[in-house]
PDB file of C-alpha atoms in Angstrom:
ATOM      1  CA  UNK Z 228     -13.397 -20.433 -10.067  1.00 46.00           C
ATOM      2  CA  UNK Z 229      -9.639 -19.688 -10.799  1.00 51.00           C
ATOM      3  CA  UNK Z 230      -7.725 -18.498  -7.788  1.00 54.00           C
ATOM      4  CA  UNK Z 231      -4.242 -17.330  -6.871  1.00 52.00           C
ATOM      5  CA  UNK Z 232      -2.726 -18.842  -3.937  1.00 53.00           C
ATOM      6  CA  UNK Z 233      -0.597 -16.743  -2.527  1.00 53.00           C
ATOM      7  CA  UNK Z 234       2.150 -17.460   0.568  1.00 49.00           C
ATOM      8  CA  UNK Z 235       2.760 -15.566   3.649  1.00 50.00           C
ATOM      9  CA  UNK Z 236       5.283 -17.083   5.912  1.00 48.00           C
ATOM     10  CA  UNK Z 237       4.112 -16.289   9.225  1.00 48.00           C
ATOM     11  CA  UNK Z 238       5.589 -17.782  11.809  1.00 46.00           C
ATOM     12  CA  UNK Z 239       2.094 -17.687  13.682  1.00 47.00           C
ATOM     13  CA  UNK Z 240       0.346 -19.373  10.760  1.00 43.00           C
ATOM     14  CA  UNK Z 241       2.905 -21.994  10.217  1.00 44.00           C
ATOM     15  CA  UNK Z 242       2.512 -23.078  13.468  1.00 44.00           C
ATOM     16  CA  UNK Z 243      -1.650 -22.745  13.666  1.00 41.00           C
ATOM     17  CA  UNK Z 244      -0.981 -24.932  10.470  1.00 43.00           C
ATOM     18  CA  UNK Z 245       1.453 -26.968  11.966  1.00 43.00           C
ATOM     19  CA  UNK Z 246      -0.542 -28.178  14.793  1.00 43.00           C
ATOM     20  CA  UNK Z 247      -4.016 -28.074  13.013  1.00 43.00           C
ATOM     21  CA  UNK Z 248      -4.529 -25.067  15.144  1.00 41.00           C
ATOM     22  CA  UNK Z 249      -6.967 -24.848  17.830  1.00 44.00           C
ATOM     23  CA  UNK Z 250     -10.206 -24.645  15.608  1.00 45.00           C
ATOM     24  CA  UNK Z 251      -9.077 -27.636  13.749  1.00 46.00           C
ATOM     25  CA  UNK Z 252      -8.663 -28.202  10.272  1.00 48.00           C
ATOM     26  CA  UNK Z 253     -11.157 -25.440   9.109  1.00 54.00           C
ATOM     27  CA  UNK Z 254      -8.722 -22.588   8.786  1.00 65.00           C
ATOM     28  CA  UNK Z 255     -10.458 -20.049  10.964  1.00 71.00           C
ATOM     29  CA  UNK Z 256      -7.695 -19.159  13.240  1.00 67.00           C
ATOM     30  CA  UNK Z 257      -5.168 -19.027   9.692  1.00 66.00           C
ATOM     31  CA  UNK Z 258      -7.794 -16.681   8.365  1.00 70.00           C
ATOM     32  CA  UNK Z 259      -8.011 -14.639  11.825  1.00 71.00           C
ATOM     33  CA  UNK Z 260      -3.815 -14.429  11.781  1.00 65.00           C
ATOM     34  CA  UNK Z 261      -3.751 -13.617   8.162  1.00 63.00           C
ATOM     35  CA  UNK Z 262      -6.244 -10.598   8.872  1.00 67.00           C
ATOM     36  CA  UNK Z 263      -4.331  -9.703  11.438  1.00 65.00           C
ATOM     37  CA  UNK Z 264      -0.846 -10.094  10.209  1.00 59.00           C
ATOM     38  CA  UNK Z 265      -2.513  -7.575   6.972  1.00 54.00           C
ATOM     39  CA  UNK Z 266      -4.113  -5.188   8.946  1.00 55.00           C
ATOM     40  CA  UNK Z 267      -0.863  -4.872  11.650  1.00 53.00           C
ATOM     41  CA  UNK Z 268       2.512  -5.404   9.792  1.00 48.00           C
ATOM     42  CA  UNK Z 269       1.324  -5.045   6.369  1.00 45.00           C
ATOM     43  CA  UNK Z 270       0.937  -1.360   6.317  1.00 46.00           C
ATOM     44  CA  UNK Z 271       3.137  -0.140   9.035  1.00 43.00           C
ATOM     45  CA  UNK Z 272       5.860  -2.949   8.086  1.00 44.00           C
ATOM     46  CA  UNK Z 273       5.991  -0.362   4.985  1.00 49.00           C
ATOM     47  CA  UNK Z 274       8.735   1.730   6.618  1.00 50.00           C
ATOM     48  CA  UNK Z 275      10.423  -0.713   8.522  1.00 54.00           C
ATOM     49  CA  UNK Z 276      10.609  -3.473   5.398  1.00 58.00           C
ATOM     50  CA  UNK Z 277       8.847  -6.887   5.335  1.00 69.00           C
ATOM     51  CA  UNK Z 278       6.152  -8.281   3.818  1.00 79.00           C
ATOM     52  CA  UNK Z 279       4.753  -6.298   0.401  1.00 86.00           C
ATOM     53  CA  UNK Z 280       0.882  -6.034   0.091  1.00 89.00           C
ATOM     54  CA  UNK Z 281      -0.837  -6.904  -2.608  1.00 90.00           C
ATOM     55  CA  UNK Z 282      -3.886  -6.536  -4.669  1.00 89.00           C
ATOM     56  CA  UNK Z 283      -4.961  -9.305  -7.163  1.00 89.00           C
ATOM     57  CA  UNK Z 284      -7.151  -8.949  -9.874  1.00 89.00           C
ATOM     58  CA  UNK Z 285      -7.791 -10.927 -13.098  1.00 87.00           C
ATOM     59  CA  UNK Z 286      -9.908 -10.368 -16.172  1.00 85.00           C
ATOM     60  CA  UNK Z 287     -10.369 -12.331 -19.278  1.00 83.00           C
ATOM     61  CA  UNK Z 288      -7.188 -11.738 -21.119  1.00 85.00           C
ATOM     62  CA  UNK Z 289      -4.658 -10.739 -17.850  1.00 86.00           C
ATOM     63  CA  UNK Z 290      -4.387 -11.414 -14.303  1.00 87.00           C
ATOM     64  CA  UNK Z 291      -3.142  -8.204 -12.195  1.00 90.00           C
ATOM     65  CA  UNK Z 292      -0.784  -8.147  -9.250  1.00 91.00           C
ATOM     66  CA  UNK Z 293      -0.769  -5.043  -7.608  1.00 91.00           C
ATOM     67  CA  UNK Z 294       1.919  -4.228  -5.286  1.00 91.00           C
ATOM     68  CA  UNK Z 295       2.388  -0.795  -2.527  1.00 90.00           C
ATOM     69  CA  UNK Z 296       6.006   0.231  -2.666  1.00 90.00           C
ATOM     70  CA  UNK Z 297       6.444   3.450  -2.016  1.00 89.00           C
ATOM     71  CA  UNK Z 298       9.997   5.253  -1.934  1.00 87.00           C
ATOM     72  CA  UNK Z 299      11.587   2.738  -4.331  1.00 89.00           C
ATOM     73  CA  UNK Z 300      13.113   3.714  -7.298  1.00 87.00           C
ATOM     74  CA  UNK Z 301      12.248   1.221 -10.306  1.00 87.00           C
ATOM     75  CA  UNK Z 302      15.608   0.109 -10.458  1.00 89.00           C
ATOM     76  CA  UNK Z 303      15.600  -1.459  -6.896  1.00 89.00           C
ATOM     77  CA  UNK Z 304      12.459  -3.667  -8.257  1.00 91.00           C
ATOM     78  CA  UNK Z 305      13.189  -6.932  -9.385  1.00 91.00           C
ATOM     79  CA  UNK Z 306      10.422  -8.847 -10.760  1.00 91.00           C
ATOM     80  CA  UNK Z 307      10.761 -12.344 -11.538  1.00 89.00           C
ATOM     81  CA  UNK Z 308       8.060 -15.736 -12.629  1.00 87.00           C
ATOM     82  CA  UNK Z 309      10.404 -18.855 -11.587  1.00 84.00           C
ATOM     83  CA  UNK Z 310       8.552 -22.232 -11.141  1.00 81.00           C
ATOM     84  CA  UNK Z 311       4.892 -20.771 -11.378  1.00 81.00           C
ATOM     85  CA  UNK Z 312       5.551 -18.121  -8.848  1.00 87.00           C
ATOM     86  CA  UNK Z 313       6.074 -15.037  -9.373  1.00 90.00           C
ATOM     87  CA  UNK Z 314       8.561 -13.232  -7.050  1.00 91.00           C
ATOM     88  CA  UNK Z 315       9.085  -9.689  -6.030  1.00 91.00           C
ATOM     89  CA  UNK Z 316      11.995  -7.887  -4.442  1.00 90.00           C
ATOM     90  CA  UNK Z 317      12.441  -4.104  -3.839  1.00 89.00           C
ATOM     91  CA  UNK Z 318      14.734  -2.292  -1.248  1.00 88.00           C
ATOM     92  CA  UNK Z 319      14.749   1.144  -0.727  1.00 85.00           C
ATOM     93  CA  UNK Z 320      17.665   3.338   0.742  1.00 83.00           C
ATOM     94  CA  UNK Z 321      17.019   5.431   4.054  1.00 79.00           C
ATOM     95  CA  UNK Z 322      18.908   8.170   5.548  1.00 75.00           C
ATOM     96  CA  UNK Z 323      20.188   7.268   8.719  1.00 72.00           C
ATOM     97  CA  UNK Z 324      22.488   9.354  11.253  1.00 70.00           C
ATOM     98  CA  UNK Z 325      25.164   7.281  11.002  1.00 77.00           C
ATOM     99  CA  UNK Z 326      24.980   6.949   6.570  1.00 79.00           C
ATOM    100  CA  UNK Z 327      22.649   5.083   4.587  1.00 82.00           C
ATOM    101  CA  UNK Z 328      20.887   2.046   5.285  1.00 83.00           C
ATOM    102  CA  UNK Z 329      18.914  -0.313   2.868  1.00 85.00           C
ATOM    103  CA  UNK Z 330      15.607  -1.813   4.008  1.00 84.00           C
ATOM    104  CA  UNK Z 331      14.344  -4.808   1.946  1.00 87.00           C
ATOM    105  CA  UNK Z 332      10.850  -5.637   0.911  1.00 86.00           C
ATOM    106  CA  UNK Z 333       9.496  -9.361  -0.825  1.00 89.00           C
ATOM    107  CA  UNK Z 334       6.866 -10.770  -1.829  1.00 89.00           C
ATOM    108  CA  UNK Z 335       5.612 -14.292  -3.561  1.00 90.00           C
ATOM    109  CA  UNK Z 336       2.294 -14.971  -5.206  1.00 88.00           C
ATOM    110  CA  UNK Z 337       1.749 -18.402  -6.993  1.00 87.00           C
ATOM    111  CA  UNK Z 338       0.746 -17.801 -10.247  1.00 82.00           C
ATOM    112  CA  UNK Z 339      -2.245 -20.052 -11.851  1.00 77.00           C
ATOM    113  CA  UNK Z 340      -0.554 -22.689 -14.664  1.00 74.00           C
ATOM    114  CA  UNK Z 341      -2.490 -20.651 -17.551  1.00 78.00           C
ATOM    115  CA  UNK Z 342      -0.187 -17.525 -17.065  1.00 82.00           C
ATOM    116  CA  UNK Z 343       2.274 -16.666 -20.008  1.00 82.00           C
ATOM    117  CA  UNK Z 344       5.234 -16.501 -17.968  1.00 78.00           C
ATOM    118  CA  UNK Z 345       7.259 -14.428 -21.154  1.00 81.00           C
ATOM    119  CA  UNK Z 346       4.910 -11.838 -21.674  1.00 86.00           C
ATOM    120  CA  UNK Z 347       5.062 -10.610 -18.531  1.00 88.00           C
ATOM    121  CA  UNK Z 348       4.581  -6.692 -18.081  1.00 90.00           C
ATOM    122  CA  UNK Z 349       5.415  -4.454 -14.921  1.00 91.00           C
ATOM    123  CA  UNK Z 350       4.556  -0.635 -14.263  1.00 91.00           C
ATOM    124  CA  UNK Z 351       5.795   1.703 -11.599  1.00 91.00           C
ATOM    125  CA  UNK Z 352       3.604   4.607 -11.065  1.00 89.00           C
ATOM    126  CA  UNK Z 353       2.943   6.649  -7.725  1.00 90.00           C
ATOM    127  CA  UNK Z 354       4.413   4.019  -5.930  1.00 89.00           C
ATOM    128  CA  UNK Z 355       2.439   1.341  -6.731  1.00 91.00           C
ATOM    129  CA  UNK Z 356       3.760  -1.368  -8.958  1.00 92.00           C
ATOM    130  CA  UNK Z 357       1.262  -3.145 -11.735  1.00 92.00           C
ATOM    131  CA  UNK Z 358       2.289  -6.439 -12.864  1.00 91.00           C
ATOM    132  CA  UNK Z 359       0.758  -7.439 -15.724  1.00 91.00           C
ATOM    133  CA  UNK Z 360       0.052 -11.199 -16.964  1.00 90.00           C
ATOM    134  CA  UNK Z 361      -1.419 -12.376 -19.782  1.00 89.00           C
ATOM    135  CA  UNK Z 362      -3.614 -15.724 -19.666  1.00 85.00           C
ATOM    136  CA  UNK Z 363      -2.663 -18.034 -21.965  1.00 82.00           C
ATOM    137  CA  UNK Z 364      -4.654 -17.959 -25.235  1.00 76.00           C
ATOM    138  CA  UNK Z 365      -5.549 -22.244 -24.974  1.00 71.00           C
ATOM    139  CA  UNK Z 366      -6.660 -21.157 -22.010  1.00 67.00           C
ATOM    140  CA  UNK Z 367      -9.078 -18.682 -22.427  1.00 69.00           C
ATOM    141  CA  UNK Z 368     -12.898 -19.333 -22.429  1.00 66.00           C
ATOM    142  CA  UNK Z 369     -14.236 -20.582 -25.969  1.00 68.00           C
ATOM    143  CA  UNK Z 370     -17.696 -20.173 -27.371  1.00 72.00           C
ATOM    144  CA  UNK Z 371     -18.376 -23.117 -29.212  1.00 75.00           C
ATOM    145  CA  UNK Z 372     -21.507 -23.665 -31.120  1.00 80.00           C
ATOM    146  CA  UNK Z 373     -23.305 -26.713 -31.116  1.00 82.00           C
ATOM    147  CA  UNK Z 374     -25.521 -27.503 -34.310  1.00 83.00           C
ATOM    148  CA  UNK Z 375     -28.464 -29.169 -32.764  1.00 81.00           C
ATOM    149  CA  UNK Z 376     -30.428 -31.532 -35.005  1.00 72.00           C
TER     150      UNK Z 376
ATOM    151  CA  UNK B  91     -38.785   4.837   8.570  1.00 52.00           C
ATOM    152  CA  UNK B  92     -37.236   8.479   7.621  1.00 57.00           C
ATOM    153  CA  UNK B  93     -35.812   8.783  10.843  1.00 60.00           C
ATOM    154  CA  UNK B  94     -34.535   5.327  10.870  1.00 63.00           C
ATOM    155  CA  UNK B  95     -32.740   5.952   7.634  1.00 60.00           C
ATOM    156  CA  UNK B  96     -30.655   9.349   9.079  1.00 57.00           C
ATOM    157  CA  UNK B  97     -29.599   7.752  11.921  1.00 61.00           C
ATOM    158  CA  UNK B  98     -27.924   4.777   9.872  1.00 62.00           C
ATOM    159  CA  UNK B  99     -27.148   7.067   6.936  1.00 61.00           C
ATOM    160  CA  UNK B 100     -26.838  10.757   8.249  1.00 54.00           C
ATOM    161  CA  UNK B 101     -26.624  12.961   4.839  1.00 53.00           C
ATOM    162  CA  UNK B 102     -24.327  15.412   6.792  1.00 50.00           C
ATOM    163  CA  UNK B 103     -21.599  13.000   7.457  1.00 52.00           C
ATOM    164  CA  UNK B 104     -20.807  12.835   4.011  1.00 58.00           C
ATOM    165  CA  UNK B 105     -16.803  12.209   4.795  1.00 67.00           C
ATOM    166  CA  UNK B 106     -15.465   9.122   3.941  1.00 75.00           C
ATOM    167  CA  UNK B 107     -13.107   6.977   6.183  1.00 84.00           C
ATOM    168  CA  UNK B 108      -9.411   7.564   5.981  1.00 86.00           C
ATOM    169  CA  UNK B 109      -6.631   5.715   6.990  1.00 87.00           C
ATOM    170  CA  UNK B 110      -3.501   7.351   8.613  1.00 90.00           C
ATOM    171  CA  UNK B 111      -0.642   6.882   6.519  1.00 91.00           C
ATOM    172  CA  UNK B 112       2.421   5.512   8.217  1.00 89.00           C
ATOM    173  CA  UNK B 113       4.819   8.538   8.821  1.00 90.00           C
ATOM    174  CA  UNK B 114       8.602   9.334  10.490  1.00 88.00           C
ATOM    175  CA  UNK B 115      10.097  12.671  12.049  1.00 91.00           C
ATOM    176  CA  UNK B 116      13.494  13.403  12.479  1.00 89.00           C
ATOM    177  CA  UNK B 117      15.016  16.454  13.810  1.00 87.00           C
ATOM    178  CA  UNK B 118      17.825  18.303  12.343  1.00 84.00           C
ATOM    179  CA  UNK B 119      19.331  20.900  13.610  1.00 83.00           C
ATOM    180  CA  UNK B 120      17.581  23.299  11.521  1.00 86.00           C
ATOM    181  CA  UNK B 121      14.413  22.181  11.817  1.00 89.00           C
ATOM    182  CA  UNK B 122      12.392  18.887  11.163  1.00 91.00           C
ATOM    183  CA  UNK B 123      12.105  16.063   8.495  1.00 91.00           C
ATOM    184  CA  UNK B 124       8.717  14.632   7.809  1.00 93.00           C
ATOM    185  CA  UNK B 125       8.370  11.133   5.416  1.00 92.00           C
ATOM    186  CA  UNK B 126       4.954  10.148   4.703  1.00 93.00           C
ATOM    187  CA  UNK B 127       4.284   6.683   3.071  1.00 92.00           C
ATOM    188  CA  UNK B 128       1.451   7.438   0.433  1.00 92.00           C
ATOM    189  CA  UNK B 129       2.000   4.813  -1.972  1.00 91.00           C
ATOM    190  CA  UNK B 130      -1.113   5.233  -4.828  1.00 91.00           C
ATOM    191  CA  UNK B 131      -1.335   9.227  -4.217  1.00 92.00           C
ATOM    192  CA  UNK B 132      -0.707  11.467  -7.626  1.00 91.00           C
ATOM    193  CA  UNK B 133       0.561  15.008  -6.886  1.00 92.00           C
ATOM    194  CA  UNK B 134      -2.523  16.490  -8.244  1.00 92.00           C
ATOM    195  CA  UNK B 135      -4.454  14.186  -6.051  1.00 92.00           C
ATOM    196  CA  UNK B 136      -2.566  15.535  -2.995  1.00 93.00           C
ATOM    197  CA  UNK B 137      -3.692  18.486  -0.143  1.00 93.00           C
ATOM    198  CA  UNK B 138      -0.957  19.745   1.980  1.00 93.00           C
ATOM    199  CA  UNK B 139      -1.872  22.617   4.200  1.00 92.00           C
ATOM    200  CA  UNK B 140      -0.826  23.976   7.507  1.00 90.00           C
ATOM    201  CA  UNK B 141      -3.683  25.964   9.641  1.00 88.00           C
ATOM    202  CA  UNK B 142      -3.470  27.273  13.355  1.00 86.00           C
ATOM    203  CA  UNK B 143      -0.325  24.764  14.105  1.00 86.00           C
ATOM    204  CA  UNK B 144      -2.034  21.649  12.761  1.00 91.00           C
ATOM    205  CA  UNK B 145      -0.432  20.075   9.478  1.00 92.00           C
ATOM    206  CA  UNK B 146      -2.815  18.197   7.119  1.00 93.00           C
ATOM    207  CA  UNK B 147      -1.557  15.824   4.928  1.00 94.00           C
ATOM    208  CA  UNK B 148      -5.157  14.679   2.581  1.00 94.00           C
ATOM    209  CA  UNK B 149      -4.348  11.842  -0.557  1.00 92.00           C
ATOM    210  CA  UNK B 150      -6.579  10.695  -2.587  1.00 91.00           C
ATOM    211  CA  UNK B 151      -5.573   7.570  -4.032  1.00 88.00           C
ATOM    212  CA  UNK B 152      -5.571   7.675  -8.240  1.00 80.00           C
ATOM    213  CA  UNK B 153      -5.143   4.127  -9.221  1.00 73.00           C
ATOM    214  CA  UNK B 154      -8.223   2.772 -10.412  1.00 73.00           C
ATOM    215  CA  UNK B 155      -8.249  -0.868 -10.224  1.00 74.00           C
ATOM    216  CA  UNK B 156      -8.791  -2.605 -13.781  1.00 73.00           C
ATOM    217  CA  UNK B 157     -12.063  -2.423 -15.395  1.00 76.00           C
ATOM    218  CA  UNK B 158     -14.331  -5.259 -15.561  1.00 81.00           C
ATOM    219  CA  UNK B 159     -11.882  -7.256 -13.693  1.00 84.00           C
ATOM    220  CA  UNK B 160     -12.594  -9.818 -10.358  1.00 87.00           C
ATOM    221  CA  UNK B 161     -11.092  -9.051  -7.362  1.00 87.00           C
ATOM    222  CA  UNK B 162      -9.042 -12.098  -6.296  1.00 86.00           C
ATOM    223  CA  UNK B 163      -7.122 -11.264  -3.251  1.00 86.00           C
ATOM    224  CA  UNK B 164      -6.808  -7.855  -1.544  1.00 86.00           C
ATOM    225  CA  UNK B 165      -4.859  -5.895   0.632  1.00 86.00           C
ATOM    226  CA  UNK B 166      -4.456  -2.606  -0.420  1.00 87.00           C
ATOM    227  CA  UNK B 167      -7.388  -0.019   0.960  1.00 85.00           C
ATOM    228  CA  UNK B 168      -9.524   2.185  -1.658  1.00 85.00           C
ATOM    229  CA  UNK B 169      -9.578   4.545   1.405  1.00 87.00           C
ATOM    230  CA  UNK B 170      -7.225   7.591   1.015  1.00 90.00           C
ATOM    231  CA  UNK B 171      -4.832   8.885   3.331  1.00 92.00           C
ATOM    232  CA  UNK B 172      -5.011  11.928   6.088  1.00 93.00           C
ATOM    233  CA  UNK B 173      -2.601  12.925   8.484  1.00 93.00           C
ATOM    234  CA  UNK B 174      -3.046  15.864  10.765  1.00 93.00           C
ATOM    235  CA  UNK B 175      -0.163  16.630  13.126  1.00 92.00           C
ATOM    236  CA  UNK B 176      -0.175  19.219  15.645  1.00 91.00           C
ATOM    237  CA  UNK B 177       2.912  21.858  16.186  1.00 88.00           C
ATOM    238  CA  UNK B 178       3.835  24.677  17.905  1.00 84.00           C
ATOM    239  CA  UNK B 179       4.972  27.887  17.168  1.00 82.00           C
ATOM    240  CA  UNK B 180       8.755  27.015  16.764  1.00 84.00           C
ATOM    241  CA  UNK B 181       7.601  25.419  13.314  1.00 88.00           C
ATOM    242  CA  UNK B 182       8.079  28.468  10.805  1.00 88.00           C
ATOM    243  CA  UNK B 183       5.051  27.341   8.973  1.00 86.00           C
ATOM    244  CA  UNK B 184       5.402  30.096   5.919  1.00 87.00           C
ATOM    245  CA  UNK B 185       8.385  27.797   5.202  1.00 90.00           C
ATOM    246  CA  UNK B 186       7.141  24.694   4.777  1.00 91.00           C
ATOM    247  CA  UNK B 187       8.228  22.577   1.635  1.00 93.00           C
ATOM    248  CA  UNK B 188       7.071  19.290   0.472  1.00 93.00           C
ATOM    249  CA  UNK B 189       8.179  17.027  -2.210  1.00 94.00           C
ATOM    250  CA  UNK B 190       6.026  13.873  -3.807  1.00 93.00           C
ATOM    251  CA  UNK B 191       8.169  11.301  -5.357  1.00 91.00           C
ATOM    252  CA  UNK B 192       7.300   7.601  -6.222  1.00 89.00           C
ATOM    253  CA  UNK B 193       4.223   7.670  -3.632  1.00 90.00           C
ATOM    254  CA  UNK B 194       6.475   9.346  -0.520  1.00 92.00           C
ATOM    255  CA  UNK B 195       6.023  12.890   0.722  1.00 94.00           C
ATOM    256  CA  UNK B 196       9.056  14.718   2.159  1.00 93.00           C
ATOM    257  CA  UNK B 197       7.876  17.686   3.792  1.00 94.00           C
ATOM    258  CA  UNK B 198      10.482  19.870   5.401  1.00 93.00           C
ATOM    259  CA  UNK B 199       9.732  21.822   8.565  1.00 92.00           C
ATOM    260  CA  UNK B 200      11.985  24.333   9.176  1.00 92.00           C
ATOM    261  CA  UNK B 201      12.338  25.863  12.601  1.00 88.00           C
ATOM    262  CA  UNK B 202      10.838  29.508  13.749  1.00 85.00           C
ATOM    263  CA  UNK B 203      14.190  31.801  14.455  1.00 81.00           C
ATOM    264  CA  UNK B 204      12.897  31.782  17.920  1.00 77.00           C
ATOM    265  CA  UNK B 205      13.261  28.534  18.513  1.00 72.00           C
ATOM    266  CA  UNK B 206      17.180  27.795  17.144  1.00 73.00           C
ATOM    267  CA  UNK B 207      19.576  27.944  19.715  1.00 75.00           C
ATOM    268  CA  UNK B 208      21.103  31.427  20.435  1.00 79.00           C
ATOM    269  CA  UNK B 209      24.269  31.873  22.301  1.00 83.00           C
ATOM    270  CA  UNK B 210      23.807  35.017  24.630  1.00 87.00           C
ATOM    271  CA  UNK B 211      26.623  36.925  25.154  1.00 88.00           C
ATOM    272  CA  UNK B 212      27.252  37.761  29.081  1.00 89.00           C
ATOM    273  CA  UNK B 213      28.293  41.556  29.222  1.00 81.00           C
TER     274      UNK B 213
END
């Protein structure tokens, strides 16, 4: 199986890391931190800036990353594949009593090697950005017959 | 076995979990400011209504994720959105307006003429 490692720099699971946290090497309390971290400041951390969610799917011919930004207008989104990685920014301007003030979102998903890094598509819709990546063609699954004698 | 099977699967509770959207209020002077977050919510796909002082905000989210595709990583709910907040009467609730842009509602909530504040003249 293909997979998408993705990063989340928590200070929590840096350190559960860091120490080989208190279930060992098995991940558990990562995994437990992670769900947290998602389930806490990944959807209220919407208003306040942080950490983007996102969705990731992949197919045969693309791999999807699927990101919740509401508010931002598409020219605040920068979208950017450096080093296998693919990196999104977005900031969004709020009303405040005293003027404006910007709040700033990121987010970075390693990418597998097989991704064509110059073909890269991105959609804005509803809030909800769409990045599109196409798997290299050397890379996709091959039939190949074998004559059998 | 029939009973078993409507007390784990009840046919009348036929709603499906929602999640509360994250939401902010300010107040003006005028009246009040309401930004919902509903990132994946098309306007057509969107209830706003306002009964007996209690404002429901109902989004259904409308983007399907690709077909035939494997899920690798998620965070993003299927589940859509509802918000009901309760006000009082110094909400003029006939005046309600709400605007859906790039998955954020901006309702406006302006406030009942009874409830600005009136100077009274002292005779």
């Amino acid at each position: 199986m293909r997979y998408l490692r993705f990063t989340h720099p928590d200070s929590r699971s840096l350190e559960a890391t860091a120490f080989g946290g208190r279930f060992g090497q098995t991940g558990l309390e990562d995994q437990i931190d992670w769900l947290f971290g998602t389930a806490l400041n990944g959807f209220a951390g919407q208003a306040r800036g942080g950490q983007i969610p996102v969705d990731l799917y992949q197919d045969k011919d693309n791999t999807y990353v699927r990101a919740e930004l509401p508010g931002v207008t598409p020219d605040a989104i920068n979208v950017e594949v450096v080093n296998g990685s693919l990196s999104i920014q977005a900031s969004r301007k709020v009303k405040t009593a005293t003027g404006e003030d910007t709040v700033a979102f990121s987010r970075q998903v390693a990418l597998p090697n097989d991704v064509q890094a110059e073909k890269v598509t991105a959609a804005y819709e509803n809030g909800i950005l769409t990045v599109t990546l196409p798997v290299r063609e050397e890379a996709k699954a091959r039939k190949i017959n074998i004559s059998v004698n | 076995m029939s009973l078993l099977n409507t007390l784990i699967n009840p046919t009348q509770t036929e709603r499906k979990p929602t999640l509360r959207p994250s939401y902010e209020i300010t107040e003006t002077e005028t009246g009040y400011a309401l930004t919902v977050f509903l990132p994946g919510v098309a306007k057509a796909d969107l209830e706003v209504s306002d009964e007996e002082g209690n404002l429901r905000i109902a989004g259904k989210r409308s983007t399907p994720r690709p077909e035939k595709a494997t899920v690798l990583h998620r965070e993003i709910s299927d589940y859509g959105y509802e918000l009901v907040l309760a006000h009082d009467n110094t909400v003029d609730a006939g005046a309600i307006t709400a605007e859906l842009k790039d998955g954020v509602l901006a309702l406006t909530l302006p406030k009942a003429e009874s409830a600005k504040p009136r100077k009274i003249a002292i005779a």
